[in-house]
Structures are given as structure tokens and as C-alpha cells.
Amino acid sequence: MADHRLGPMTKSDLQFSYPDGPAAGDDPAQRGIPDSTLLNRHEWYEVLYSCNSWSGGSLATALKCERLIQRHLPADIRGHAAVLTWLQANWAQYR
């Protein structure tokens, strides 16, 4: 999948509430893709992009990814690589 914003999860599939617009200076339309270093778990488009890119094309996997990020991911884990490592290490522990 070349553009992770195209699915499998869409904005309407998100299970948590997010602000409508980007934080000041954090507009993906100006950058083209979300921040490459840190994941802002409060921005819907960054969560959507990341969960889609890590989902392997599965909506169920993308939805679980969002749940784990919002409910269980420690606040001090923010880098994309660190988030992915944490998800992989803790995936089986959560539903």
C-alpha cells in the first residue's frame, strides 16, 4: 500500500475523539505526511496514518493499534519506531 492514508482504516472508523484540526504548525497538508520522528497520539491523522501503515492491510489490526495507543501506550513512548516496538512487544497482552 503506497499511501497509508487510503486504508484500511478511515477517519470515520476511528474509535476515539480527536480535535478537528491540526495543532498550530502541525498541518499535514503543508508537510504531506505526519511527523517522521514523533507520533502525536492526539492528532487523528497521525494515529490514522501510523495504524494504517502498521496494519498489514487489516482493519481489525488498525483498530486494535489505535486502542492500544490510546489506552495502554506509556506516555513517554513517542517515537514512531519506539511505538511500533512497544506494540509488537505488547500486542498479545491486550484485546
CSV table of C-alpha atoms in Angstrom, one decimal:
chain,number,residue,atom,x,y,z
A,1,MET,CA,0.0,0.0,0.0
A,2,ALA,CA,1.7,3.2,-1.2
A,3,ASP,CA,-0.4,5.7,0.7
A,4,HIS,CA,-1.3,4.6,4.2
A,5,ARG,CA,-3.9,7.4,4.4
A,6,LEU,CA,-6.1,5.3,2.0
A,7,GLY,CA,-6.9,2.5,4.3
A,8,PRO,CA,-7.8,0.0,5.5
A,9,MET,CA,-9.0,2.4,8.3
A,10,THR,CA,-10.6,5.7,7.5
A,11,LYS,CA,-11.3,8.7,9.7
A,12,SER,CA,-14.8,7.6,10.3
A,13,ASP,CA,-13.5,4.2,11.7
A,14,LEU,CA,-11.5,5.9,14.5
A,15,GLN,CA,-12.8,4.8,17.9
A,16,PHE,CA,-11.6,7.8,19.9
A,17,SER,CA,-12.3,11.5,19.8
A,18,TYR,CA,-9.7,13.8,18.4
A,19,PRO,CA,-9.6,17.6,17.7
A,20,ASP,CA,-10.9,18.5,14.3
A,21,GLY,CA,-7.8,20.4,13.1
A,22,PRO,CA,-4.1,20.1,13.5
A,23,ALA,CA,-2.2,21.9,16.2
A,24,ALA,CA,-0.6,25.1,15.2
A,25,GLY,CA,2.2,24.4,12.8
A,26,ASP,CA,1.3,20.7,12.6
A,27,ASP,CA,-0.7,20.7,9.4
A,28,PRO,CA,-0.2,17.6,7.4
A,29,ALA,CA,-1.4,19.3,4.2
A,30,GLN,CA,1.7,21.6,4.4
A,31,ARG,CA,4.1,18.7,5.1
A,32,GLY,CA,2.4,15.9,3.0
A,33,ILE,CA,2.9,13.2,5.7
A,34,PRO,CA,2.8,13.2,9.5
A,35,ASP,CA,5.8,13.9,11.6
A,36,SER,CA,8.5,11.3,10.8
A,37,THR,CA,10.0,11.2,14.2
A,38,LEU,CA,7.4,11.6,16.9
A,39,LEU,CA,3.8,10.3,17.0
A,40,ASN,CA,1.3,12.8,18.3
A,41,ARG,CA,-1.4,10.5,19.7
A,42,HIS,CA,-3.8,13.4,20.0
A,43,GLU,CA,-3.9,14.1,16.2
A,44,TRP,CA,-6.3,11.9,14.4
A,45,TYR,CA,-4.4,12.0,11.1
A,46,GLU,CA,-1.1,10.9,12.7
A,47,VAL,CA,-2.9,8.0,14.5
A,48,LEU,CA,-4.7,7.0,11.3
A,49,TYR,CA,-1.6,7.2,9.2
A,50,SER,CA,0.5,5.2,11.7
A,51,CYS,CA,-2.1,2.5,12.4
A,52,ASN,CA,-2.7,2.0,8.7
A,53,SER,CA,1.0,1.8,7.9
A,54,TRP,CA,1.4,-0.9,10.6
A,55,SER,CA,-1.8,-2.8,9.9
A,56,GLY,CA,-0.7,-5.1,7.1
A,57,GLY,CA,-4.0,-4.1,5.3
A,58,SER,CA,-6.3,-5.4,8.1
A,59,LEU,CA,-9.0,-3.1,9.5
A,60,ALA,CA,-9.1,-5.2,12.7
A,61,THR,CA,-5.4,-4.7,13.2
A,62,ALA,CA,-5.6,-1.0,12.6
A,63,LEU,CA,-8.4,-0.6,15.1
A,64,LYS,CA,-6.5,-2.6,17.7
A,65,CYS,CA,-3.5,-0.5,17.1
A,66,GLU,CA,-5.5,2.7,17.8
A,67,ARG,CA,-6.9,1.2,21.0
A,68,LEU,CA,-3.5,0.2,22.3
A,69,ILE,CA,-2.0,3.6,21.5
A,70,GLN,CA,-4.9,5.4,23.3
A,71,ARG,CA,-5.4,3.1,26.2
A,72,HIS,CA,-2.1,1.4,27.1
A,73,LEU,CA,0.9,3.0,25.4
A,74,PRO,CA,3.1,4.7,28.1
A,75,ALA,CA,3.2,8.5,27.7
A,76,ASP,CA,7.0,8.6,27.4
A,77,ILE,CA,7.0,6.4,24.3
A,78,ARG,CA,6.6,8.8,21.4
A,79,GLY,CA,8.9,8.0,18.5
A,80,HIS,CA,7.3,6.0,15.7
A,81,ALA,CA,9.9,3.2,15.9
A,82,ALA,CA,9.6,3.0,19.7
A,83,VAL,CA,5.7,2.9,19.4
A,84,LEU,CA,5.9,0.1,16.9
A,85,THR,CA,8.4,-1.8,19.0
A,86,TRP,CA,6.1,-1.4,22.1
A,87,LEU,CA,3.0,-2.5,20.0
A,88,GLN,CA,4.9,-5.6,18.8
A,89,ALA,CA,6.1,-6.5,22.3
A,90,ASN,CA,2.6,-6.0,23.9
A,91,TRP,CA,0.2,-7.0,21.2
A,92,ALA,CA,-0.8,-10.4,22.6
A,93,GLN,CA,-1.3,-8.9,26.0
A,94,TYR,CA,-4.3,-6.8,25.0
A,95,ARG,CA,-7.6,-7.3,23.1
